[in-house]
mmCIF file of C-alpha atoms in Angstrom:
data_model
loop_
_atom_site.group_PDB
_atom_site.id
_atom_site.type_symbol
_atom_site.label_atom_id
_atom_site.label_comp_id
_atom_site.label_asym_id
_atom_site.label_seq_id
_atom_site.Cartn_x
_atom_site.Cartn_y
_atom_site.Cartn_z
ATOM 1 C CA MET A 829 -90.312 274.102 221.649
ATOM 2 C CA THR A 830 -93.264 273.764 219.232
ATOM 3 C CA ALA A 831 -91.720 276.586 216.834
ATOM 4 C CA TYR A 832 -88.320 274.750 217.107
ATOM 5 C CA VAL A 833 -90.039 271.326 215.727
ATOM 6 C CA VAL A 834 -92.031 273.047 213.129
ATOM 7 C CA LYS A 835 -88.821 274.773 211.788
ATOM 8 C CA ARG A 836 -86.824 271.410 211.838
ATOM 9 C CA LEU A 837 -89.714 269.818 210.038
ATOM 10 C CA LEU A 838 -89.789 272.479 207.370
ATOM 11 C CA SER A 839 -86.070 272.206 207.154
ATOM 12 C CA LEU A 840 -86.856 268.453 205.835
ATOM 13 C CA ILE A 841 -88.308 269.908 202.570
ATOM 14 C CA PRO A 842 -84.522 271.204 201.097
ATOM 15 C CA VAL A 843 -82.890 268.255 202.481
ATOM 16 C CA LEU A 844 -85.128 265.774 200.748
ATOM 17 C CA LEU A 845 -84.848 267.894 197.544
ATOM 18 C CA VAL A 846 -81.082 267.584 197.673
ATOM 19 C CA VAL A 847 -81.192 263.822 198.485
ATOM 20 C CA GLY A 848 -83.573 263.629 195.624
ATOM 21 C CA VAL A 849 -81.405 265.087 193.174
ATOM 22 C CA VAL A 850 -78.586 263.124 194.254
ATOM 23 C CA ALA A 851 -80.324 259.871 194.209
ATOM 24 C CA PHE A 852 -81.811 260.658 190.798
ATOM 25 C CA GLY A 853 -78.441 261.660 189.373
ATOM 26 C CA LEU A 854 -76.571 258.582 190.625
ATOM 27 C CA VAL A 855 -79.207 256.200 189.441
ATOM 28 C CA HIS A 856 -79.359 257.477 186.160
ATOM 29 C CA LEU A 857 -75.630 257.944 185.680
ATOM 30 C CA THR A 858 -74.861 254.451 186.663
ATOM 31 C CA PRO A 859 -74.380 252.001 183.801
ATOM 32 C CA GLY A 860 -77.378 249.580 183.115
ATOM 33 C CA ASP A 861 -80.742 249.546 181.400
ATOM 34 C CA PRO A 862 -83.971 248.177 183.105
ATOM 35 C CA ALA A 863 -85.229 247.301 179.677
ATOM 36 C CA ALA A 864 -82.202 245.178 178.805
ATOM 37 C CA TYR A 865 -82.540 243.401 182.038
ATOM 38 C CA MET A 866 -86.339 242.605 181.462
ATOM 39 C CA LEU A 867 -85.788 241.321 177.969
ATOM 40 C CA GLY A 868 -82.698 239.547 178.512
ATOM 41 C CA PRO A 869 -79.735 239.086 176.011
ATOM 42 C CA ASP A 870 -81.684 238.169 173.014
ATOM 43 C CA ALA A 871 -83.572 241.332 172.636
ATOM 44 C CA THR A 872 -83.630 243.231 169.481
ATOM 45 C CA PRO A 873 -82.988 247.049 169.180
ATOM 46 C CA GLU A 874 -86.763 247.574 168.385
ATOM 47 C CA ASP A 875 -87.867 245.787 171.507
ATOM 48 C CA LEU A 876 -85.494 247.813 173.778
ATOM 49 C CA ALA A 877 -86.822 251.020 172.147
ATOM 50 C CA ARG A 878 -90.303 249.874 172.788
ATOM 51 C CA VAL A 879 -89.990 248.790 176.280
ATOM 52 C CA ARG A 880 -88.012 252.145 177.098
ATOM 53 C CA HIS A 881 -90.719 254.100 175.631
ATOM 54 C CA GLN A 882 -93.329 252.219 177.616
ATOM 55 C CA LEU A 883 -91.417 252.932 180.896
ATOM 56 C CA GLY A 884 -90.688 256.510 179.777
ATOM 57 C CA LEU A 885 -86.954 256.196 179.987
ATOM 58 C CA ASP A 886 -86.414 257.749 176.455
ATOM 59 C CA ARG A 887 -87.578 260.976 177.620
ATOM 60 C CA PRO A 888 -84.777 263.778 178.342
ATOM 61 C CA LEU A 889 -83.327 263.409 181.766
ATOM 62 C CA HIS A 890 -84.433 266.818 182.942
ATOM 63 C CA VAL A 891 -88.100 266.047 182.015
ATOM 64 C CA GLN A 892 -87.907 262.505 183.880
ATOM 65 C CA PHE A 893 -86.476 264.410 186.899
ATOM 66 C CA LEU A 894 -89.412 267.145 186.767
ATOM 67 C CA GLN A 895 -91.790 264.343 186.844
ATOM 68 C CA PHE A 896 -90.123 262.569 189.704
ATOM 69 C CA VAL A 897 -90.142 265.937 191.713
ATOM 70 C CA VAL A 898 -93.936 266.766 191.064
ATOM 71 C CA ARG A 899 -94.940 263.149 191.731
ATOM 72 C CA GLY A 900 -92.785 263.283 194.957
ATOM 73 C CA LEU A 901 -94.509 266.439 196.188
ATOM 74 C CA GLN A 902 -97.590 264.661 195.994
ATOM 75 C CA GLY A 903 -96.517 261.780 197.994
ATOM 76 C CA ASP A 904 -96.093 259.620 194.874
ATOM 77 C CA LEU A 905 -92.681 257.972 194.487
ATOM 78 C CA GLY A 906 -93.820 256.184 191.196
ATOM 79 C CA ARG A 907 -94.230 252.683 190.329
ATOM 80 C CA SER A 908 -91.769 249.775 190.702
ATOM 81 C CA ILE A 909 -90.592 248.556 187.153
ATOM 82 C CA PHE A 910 -90.441 244.851 188.043
ATOM 83 C CA LEU A 911 -92.930 244.523 191.088
ATOM 84 C CA ASP A 912 -95.767 246.163 189.179
ATOM 85 C CA LYS A 913 -96.737 248.113 192.229
ATOM 86 C CA PRO A 914 -96.380 251.515 193.887
ATOM 87 C CA VAL A 915 -92.975 252.221 195.331
ATOM 88 C CA THR A 916 -94.717 253.333 198.595
ATOM 89 C CA THR A 917 -96.532 249.998 198.734
ATOM 90 C CA ALA A 918 -93.311 248.036 198.025
ATOM 91 C CA LEU A 919 -91.426 249.877 200.734
ATOM 92 C CA ALA A 920 -94.116 249.736 203.438
ATOM 93 C CA GLU A 921 -94.343 245.832 202.810
ATOM 94 C CA ARG A 922 -90.688 245.559 203.637
ATOM 95 C CA ALA A 923 -90.408 248.139 206.297
ATOM 96 C CA GLU A 924 -91.722 246.023 209.169
ATOM 97 C CA PRO A 925 -88.688 243.438 209.198
ATOM 98 C CA THR A 926 -86.181 246.235 208.819
ATOM 99 C CA LEU A 927 -87.623 248.392 211.635
ATOM 100 C CA MET A 928 -87.912 245.308 213.875
ATOM 101 C CA LEU A 929 -84.274 244.406 213.260
ATOM 102 C CA ALA A 930 -83.011 247.866 213.661
ATOM 103 C CA LEU A 931 -84.799 248.464 217.218
ATOM 104 C CA LEU A 932 -84.079 245.044 218.473
ATOM 105 C CA SER A 933 -80.233 245.755 217.430
ATOM 106 C CA GLU A 934 -80.442 249.084 219.091
ATOM 107 C CA ALA A 935 -81.845 247.497 222.218
ATOM 108 C CA VAL A 936 -78.963 244.719 222.135
ATOM 109 C CA ALA A 937 -76.480 247.533 221.757
ATOM 110 C CA LEU A 938 -77.735 249.564 224.795
ATOM 111 C CA ALA A 939 -78.143 246.528 226.831
ATOM 112 C CA ILE A 940 -74.608 245.796 226.427
ATOM 113 C CA ALA A 941 -72.801 248.998 225.885
ATOM 114 C CA VAL A 942 -74.331 251.201 228.644
ATOM 115 C CA PRO A 943 -73.428 248.833 231.632
ATOM 116 C CA ALA A 944 -69.997 248.059 229.942
ATOM 117 C CA GLY A 945 -69.234 251.749 229.554
ATOM 118 C CA VAL A 946 -70.309 252.523 233.298
ATOM 119 C CA LEU A 947 -68.076 249.586 234.500
ATOM 120 C CA ALA A 948 -65.196 250.753 232.598
ATOM 121 C CA ALA A 949 -65.564 254.325 233.817
ATOM 122 C CA TRP A 950 -65.953 253.182 237.395
ATOM 123 C CA ARG A 951 -62.856 250.872 237.203
ATOM 124 C CA ARG A 952 -60.756 253.262 234.852
ATOM 125 C CA ASN A 953 -57.275 252.419 234.229
ATOM 126 C CA THR A 954 -57.428 248.960 235.703
ATOM 127 C CA TRP A 955 -57.663 245.629 233.869
ATOM 128 C CA VAL A 956 -61.292 245.558 233.871
ATOM 129 C CA ASP A 957 -61.318 249.161 231.829
ATOM 130 C CA ARG A 958 -58.736 247.576 229.456
ATOM 131 C CA LEU A 959 -60.751 244.288 228.936
ATOM 132 C CA VAL A 960 -63.910 246.186 228.269
ATOM 133 C CA MET A 961 -62.532 248.767 225.892
ATOM 134 C CA ALA A 962 -60.611 245.669 224.115
ATOM 135 C CA LEU A 963 -63.982 243.827 223.782
ATOM 136 C CA ALA A 964 -65.548 247.207 222.351
ATOM 137 C CA LEU A 965 -62.801 247.706 219.944
ATOM 138 C CA ALA A 966 -63.158 244.067 218.758
ATOM 139 C CA GLY A 967 -67.051 244.570 218.439
ATOM 140 C CA ILE A 968 -66.448 247.653 216.083
ATOM 141 C CA SER A 969 -63.612 245.901 214.014
ATOM 142 C CA ILE A 970 -65.299 242.459 213.491
ATOM 143 C CA PRO A 971 -67.220 242.415 210.001
ATOM 144 C CA SER A 972 -70.784 241.816 210.684
ATOM 145 C CA PHE A 973 -71.098 239.267 207.880
ATOM 146 C CA TRP A 974 -68.398 237.294 209.375
ATOM 147 C CA LEU A 975 -70.034 237.311 212.846
ATOM 148 C CA GLY A 976 -73.324 236.684 211.478
ATOM 149 C CA LEU A 977 -71.867 233.544 209.661
ATOM 150 C CA ASN A 978 -70.275 232.165 212.680
ATOM 151 C CA LEU A 979 -73.423 232.791 215.007
ATOM 152 C CA ILE A 980 -75.364 230.728 212.306
ATOM 153 C CA LEU A 981 -72.760 228.035 212.231
ATOM 154 C CA TRP A 982 -72.565 227.744 216.048
ATOM 155 C CA LEU A 983 -75.793 228.633 217.408
ATOM 156 C CA ALA A 984 -78.374 227.594 214.612
ATOM 157 C CA VAL A 985 -76.558 224.720 212.776
ATOM 158 C CA LYS A 986 -74.552 222.900 215.556
ATOM 159 C CA TRP A 987 -76.379 223.579 218.511
ATOM 160 C CA ARG A 988 -79.913 224.418 217.088
ATOM 161 C CA LEU A 989 -80.671 227.055 219.421
ATOM 162 C CA PHE A 990 -82.073 229.503 216.954
ATOM 163 C CA PRO A 991 -83.372 229.154 213.447
ATOM 164 C CA VAL A 992 -80.902 229.580 210.780
ATOM 165 C CA ALA A 993 -82.471 232.309 208.600
ATOM 166 C CA GLY A 994 -85.875 233.768 207.856
ATOM 167 C CA TYR A 995 -88.342 236.117 209.417
ATOM 168 C CA VAL A 996 -91.767 235.736 211.088
ATOM 169 C CA SER A 997 -93.918 238.947 211.631
ATOM 170 C CA PRO A 998 -94.758 239.894 215.410
ATOM 171 C CA ALA A 999 -98.139 240.085 214.442
ATOM 172 C CA ARG A 1000 -98.369 236.409 213.664
ATOM 173 C CA ASP A 1001 -96.210 235.041 216.456
ATOM 174 C CA LEU A 1002 -94.276 237.319 218.732
ATOM 175 C CA LEU A 1003 -92.132 234.604 220.275
ATOM 176 C CA ARG A 1004 -91.037 233.027 217.017
ATOM 177 C CA SER A 1005 -90.270 236.365 215.712
ATOM 178 C CA LEU A 1006 -87.914 237.191 218.470
ATOM 179 C CA GLN A 1007 -86.322 233.798 217.778
ATOM 180 C CA TYR A 1008 -85.766 234.789 214.040
ATOM 181 C CA LEU A 1009 -84.332 238.189 214.736
ATOM 182 C CA ALA A 1010 -82.082 237.145 217.864
ATOM 183 C CA LEU A 1011 -78.988 236.279 215.925
ATOM 184 C CA PRO A 1012 -79.419 239.105 213.368
ATOM 185 C CA ALA A 1013 -79.891 241.708 216.122
ATOM 186 C CA VAL A 1014 -76.750 240.410 217.930
ATOM 187 C CA THR A 1015 -74.776 240.701 214.709
ATOM 188 C CA LEU A 1016 -75.914 244.228 213.958
ATOM 189 C CA GLY A 1017 -76.085 245.427 217.641
ATOM 190 C CA SER A 1018 -72.434 244.320 218.368
ATOM 191 C CA VAL A 1019 -70.873 246.742 216.216
ATOM 192 C CA HIS A 1020 -72.833 249.741 217.522
ATOM 193 C CA ALA A 1021 -72.254 248.554 221.136
ATOM 194 C CA GLY A 1022 -68.732 249.020 220.849
ATOM 195 C CA LEU A 1023 -69.042 252.507 219.709
ATOM 196 C CA ILE A 1024 -71.733 253.324 222.325
ATOM 197 C CA ALA A 1025 -69.663 251.801 225.194
ATOM 198 C CA ARG A 1026 -66.429 253.784 224.286
ATOM 199 C CA MET A 1027 -68.657 257.135 224.264
ATOM 200 C CA THR A 1028 -70.327 256.176 227.666
ATOM 201 C CA ARG A 1029 -66.917 255.573 229.361
ATOM 202 C CA THR A 1030 -65.476 259.003 228.007
ATOM 203 C CA ALA A 1031 -68.776 260.921 228.891
ATOM 204 C CA MET A 1032 -68.732 259.232 232.370
ATOM 205 C CA ILE A 1033 -65.176 259.950 233.292
ATOM 206 C CA ASP A 1034 -65.589 263.655 232.324
ATOM 207 C CA VAL A 1035 -68.443 263.966 234.515
ATOM 208 C CA ILE A 1036 -67.066 261.906 237.590
ATOM 209 C CA ARG A 1037 -64.352 264.686 237.829
ATOM 210 C CA GLU A 1038 -66.868 267.318 238.589
ATOM 211 C CA ASP A 1039 -67.437 268.854 241.740
ATOM 212 C CA HIS A 1040 -71.162 267.877 242.417
ATOM 213 C CA VAL A 1041 -70.038 264.314 242.110
ATOM 214 C CA ARG A 1042 -67.314 264.627 244.903
ATOM 215 C CA THR A 1043 -70.175 266.458 247.008
ATOM 216 C CA ALA A 1044 -72.545 263.799 246.414
ATOM 217 C CA ARG A 1045 -70.010 261.237 247.714
ATOM 218 C CA ALA A 1046 -69.087 263.531 250.623
ATOM 219 C CA LYS A 1047 -72.708 263.171 251.604
ATOM 220 C CA GLY A 1048 -72.172 259.483 252.209
ATOM 221 C CA LEU A 1049 -74.260 258.273 249.192
ATOM 222 C CA SER A 1050 -73.605 254.851 247.852
ATOM 223 C CA GLU A 1051 -71.362 254.341 244.838
ATOM 224 C CA ALA A 1052 -74.048 252.768 242.684
ATOM 225 C CA ARG A 1053 -76.362 255.729 243.498
ATOM 226 C CA VAL A 1054 -73.795 258.387 242.572
ATOM 227 C CA LEU A 1055 -72.827 256.662 239.341
ATOM 228 C CA ILE A 1056 -76.375 256.219 238.121
ATOM 229 C CA ARG A 1057 -78.053 259.194 239.502
ATOM 230 C CA HIS A 1058 -75.351 262.060 239.448
ATOM 231 C CA VAL A 1059 -72.954 260.574 236.729
ATOM 232 C CA LEU A 1060 -74.733 258.563 234.147
ATOM 233 C CA ARG A 1061 -77.807 260.953 233.664
ATOM 234 C CA ASN A 1062 -75.390 263.838 232.988
ATOM 235 C CA ALA A 1063 -73.279 261.832 230.729
ATOM 236 C CA LEU A 1064 -76.260 260.646 228.652
ATOM 237 C CA VAL A 1065 -76.368 263.897 226.316
ATOM 238 C CA PRO A 1066 -73.315 262.822 224.262
ATOM 239 C CA VAL A 1067 -74.214 259.258 224.553
ATOM 240 C CA LEU A 1068 -77.659 260.149 223.125
ATOM 241 C CA THR A 1069 -76.032 261.745 220.094
ATOM 242 C CA VAL A 1070 -74.264 258.576 219.269
ATOM 243 C CA VAL A 1071 -77.397 256.373 219.860
ATOM 244 C CA GLY A 1072 -79.555 258.465 217.446
ATOM 245 C CA ILE A 1073 -76.709 258.352 214.836
ATOM 246 C CA SER A 1074 -76.424 254.500 215.213
ATOM 247 C CA LEU A 1075 -80.226 253.912 215.142
ATOM 248 C CA SER A 1076 -80.245 255.788 211.763
ATOM 249 C CA LEU A 1077 -77.275 253.812 210.504
ATOM 250 C CA LEU A 1078 -78.742 250.626 211.524
ATOM 251 C CA ILE A 1079 -81.885 251.344 209.472
ATOM 252 C CA GLY A 1080 -79.735 252.237 206.596
ATOM 253 C CA GLY A 1081 -77.055 249.632 206.917
ATOM 254 C CA ALA A 1082 -79.052 246.417 207.508
ATOM 255 C CA VAL A 1083 -78.315 245.485 203.984
ATOM 256 C CA VAL A 1084 -75.664 243.064 204.800
ATOM 257 C CA VAL A 1085 -77.302 241.382 207.774
ATOM 258 C CA GLU A 1086 -80.638 241.111 205.837
ATOM 259 C CA THR A 1087 -78.779 239.342 203.059
ATOM 260 C CA VAL A 1088 -76.845 236.936 205.410
ATOM 261 C CA PHE A 1089 -80.061 235.848 207.470
ATOM 262 C CA ASN A 1090 -82.458 236.055 204.376
ATOM 263 C CA ILE A 1091 -84.770 238.845 205.835
ATOM 264 C CA PRO A 1092 -87.186 240.035 203.465
ATOM 265 C CA GLY A 1093 -86.739 243.810 204.503
ATOM 266 C CA MET A 1094 -85.999 247.056 202.887
ATOM 267 C CA GLY A 1095 -82.143 246.342 202.495
ATOM 268 C CA SER A 1096 -82.784 242.987 200.447
ATOM 269 C CA LEU A 1097 -85.210 244.947 198.368
ATOM 270 C CA VAL A 1098 -82.813 247.843 197.639
ATOM 271 C CA VAL A 1099 -80.002 245.193 196.709
ATOM 272 C CA ALA A 1100 -82.397 243.373 194.279
ATOM 273 C CA SER A 1101 -83.578 246.803 192.987
ATOM 274 C CA VAL A 1102 -79.962 247.893 192.309
ATOM 275 C CA GLN A 1103 -79.259 244.540 190.513
ATOM 276 C CA ARG A 1104 -82.142 244.892 188.060
ATOM 277 C CA ARG A 1105 -81.853 248.809 187.675
ATOM 278 C CA ASP A 1106 -85.441 249.478 189.234
ATOM 279 C CA TYR A 1107 -84.989 253.300 189.384
ATOM 280 C CA PRO A 1108 -88.040 254.101 191.078
ATOM 281 C CA VAL A 1109 -87.654 251.852 194.056
ATOM 282 C CA ILE A 1110 -83.953 252.805 194.613
ATOM 283 C CA GLN A 1111 -84.973 256.540 194.498
ATOM 284 C CA GLY A 1112 -87.678 255.965 196.955
ATOM 285 C CA ALA A 1113 -85.653 253.837 199.481
ATOM 286 C CA VAL A 1114 -82.973 256.557 199.560
ATOM 287 C CA LEU A 1115 -85.639 259.259 200.144
ATOM 288 C CA ALA A 1116 -87.261 256.945 203.048
ATOM 289 C CA THR A 1117 -83.966 256.582 204.581
ATOM 290 C CA ALA A 1118 -83.184 260.313 204.604
ATOM 291 C CA THR A 1119 -86.518 260.936 206.225
ATOM 292 C CA VAL A 1120 -86.175 258.462 208.928
ATOM 293 C CA TYR A 1121 -82.543 259.786 209.586
ATOM 294 C CA VAL A 1122 -83.754 263.599 209.968
ATOM 295 C CA LEU A 1123 -86.708 262.598 212.112
ATOM 296 C CA VAL A 1124 -84.616 260.294 214.496
ATOM 297 C CA ASN A 1125 -82.158 263.212 214.719
ATOM 298 C CA LEU A 1126 -85.042 265.439 215.743
ATOM 299 C CA LEU A 1127 -86.245 263.157 218.226
ATOM 300 C CA VAL A 1128 -82.851 263.070 219.806
ATOM 301 C CA ASP A 1129 -82.618 266.796 219.722
ATOM 302 C CA ILE A 1130 -86.031 266.839 221.628
ATOM 303 C CA ALA A 1131 -84.655 264.359 224.183
ATOM 304 C CA TYR A 1132 -81.697 266.626 224.990
ATOM 305 C CA ALA A 1133 -84.066 269.234 226.601
ATOM 306 C CA ALA A 1134 -85.634 266.457 228.814
ATOM 307 C CA LEU A 1135 -82.222 265.273 229.946
ATOM 308 C CA ASP A 1136 -80.660 268.432 230.427
ATOM 309 C CA PRO A 1137 -83.147 271.297 231.709
ATOM 310 C CA ARG A 1138 -80.285 273.818 230.730
ATOM 311 C CA ILE A 1139 -81.053 273.258 227.049
ATOM 312 C CA ARG A 1140 -83.697 275.318 225.666
ATOM 313 C CA TYR A 1141 -84.896 275.623 222.181
ATOM 314 C CA ASP A 1142 -86.720 279.193 222.202
#
């Protein structure tokens, strides 16, 4: 197992190199000029040239890329053009709201999806199954911004059950933090709940038909014990794959929800950086998201062995 983990961690290097090349290329090929954004429409060509020189944007692209790679290997993602601080510091300051939102959204999705998937599999081909799958399809299909705005309208504005928007750090006040994150977590988690529920149902139905389940029932075990101990546990491996992918997507896809609920996370930082062409922050955010994605999938692979003893990474 240790050799496998080390091998996967080493494989992170070429992955990040490819992601870095793509991020650098897309950012610099996209129309726009940070110097023009900083100086405004009245800037003279001389002023633009001076600021581009100060930012190093007048150097050839291959020189800028080599500097980006060398600094990246040293753990330095550069300095934000507009925030005037290291990119790693800017990302670290915005990481907490995004991680809190992603983890709570995943918790909401699992709390809804796993029981719903088990219920649909247990009552398969009945009206209960069809109702649960229809709700799951609705959860996947409804746009997150539309759901978020409606939750704000009904639960925050009309009934005043939750704050309209904003963020409070859990280190400052845990209860208030959960109140502020409740609606964003439901908004983001409902989309992934539908996907996980459908996968749970499919995996459960496959396991229910196996011989060891019939044997467990023949022994007189209760239906709840058969479903949870003998069916759900063996069906968790494919479900865990979807959970790992959804958690990675939650971190990278929180941009819309953070914008709707005015959460100062990495998503809103990336949107602002794209609008003002803050190249170092965009590149750093892409690399950070790719790193999280790879590490989450590594944890999922390790969890496979814990769930199914037949899986070995020798």
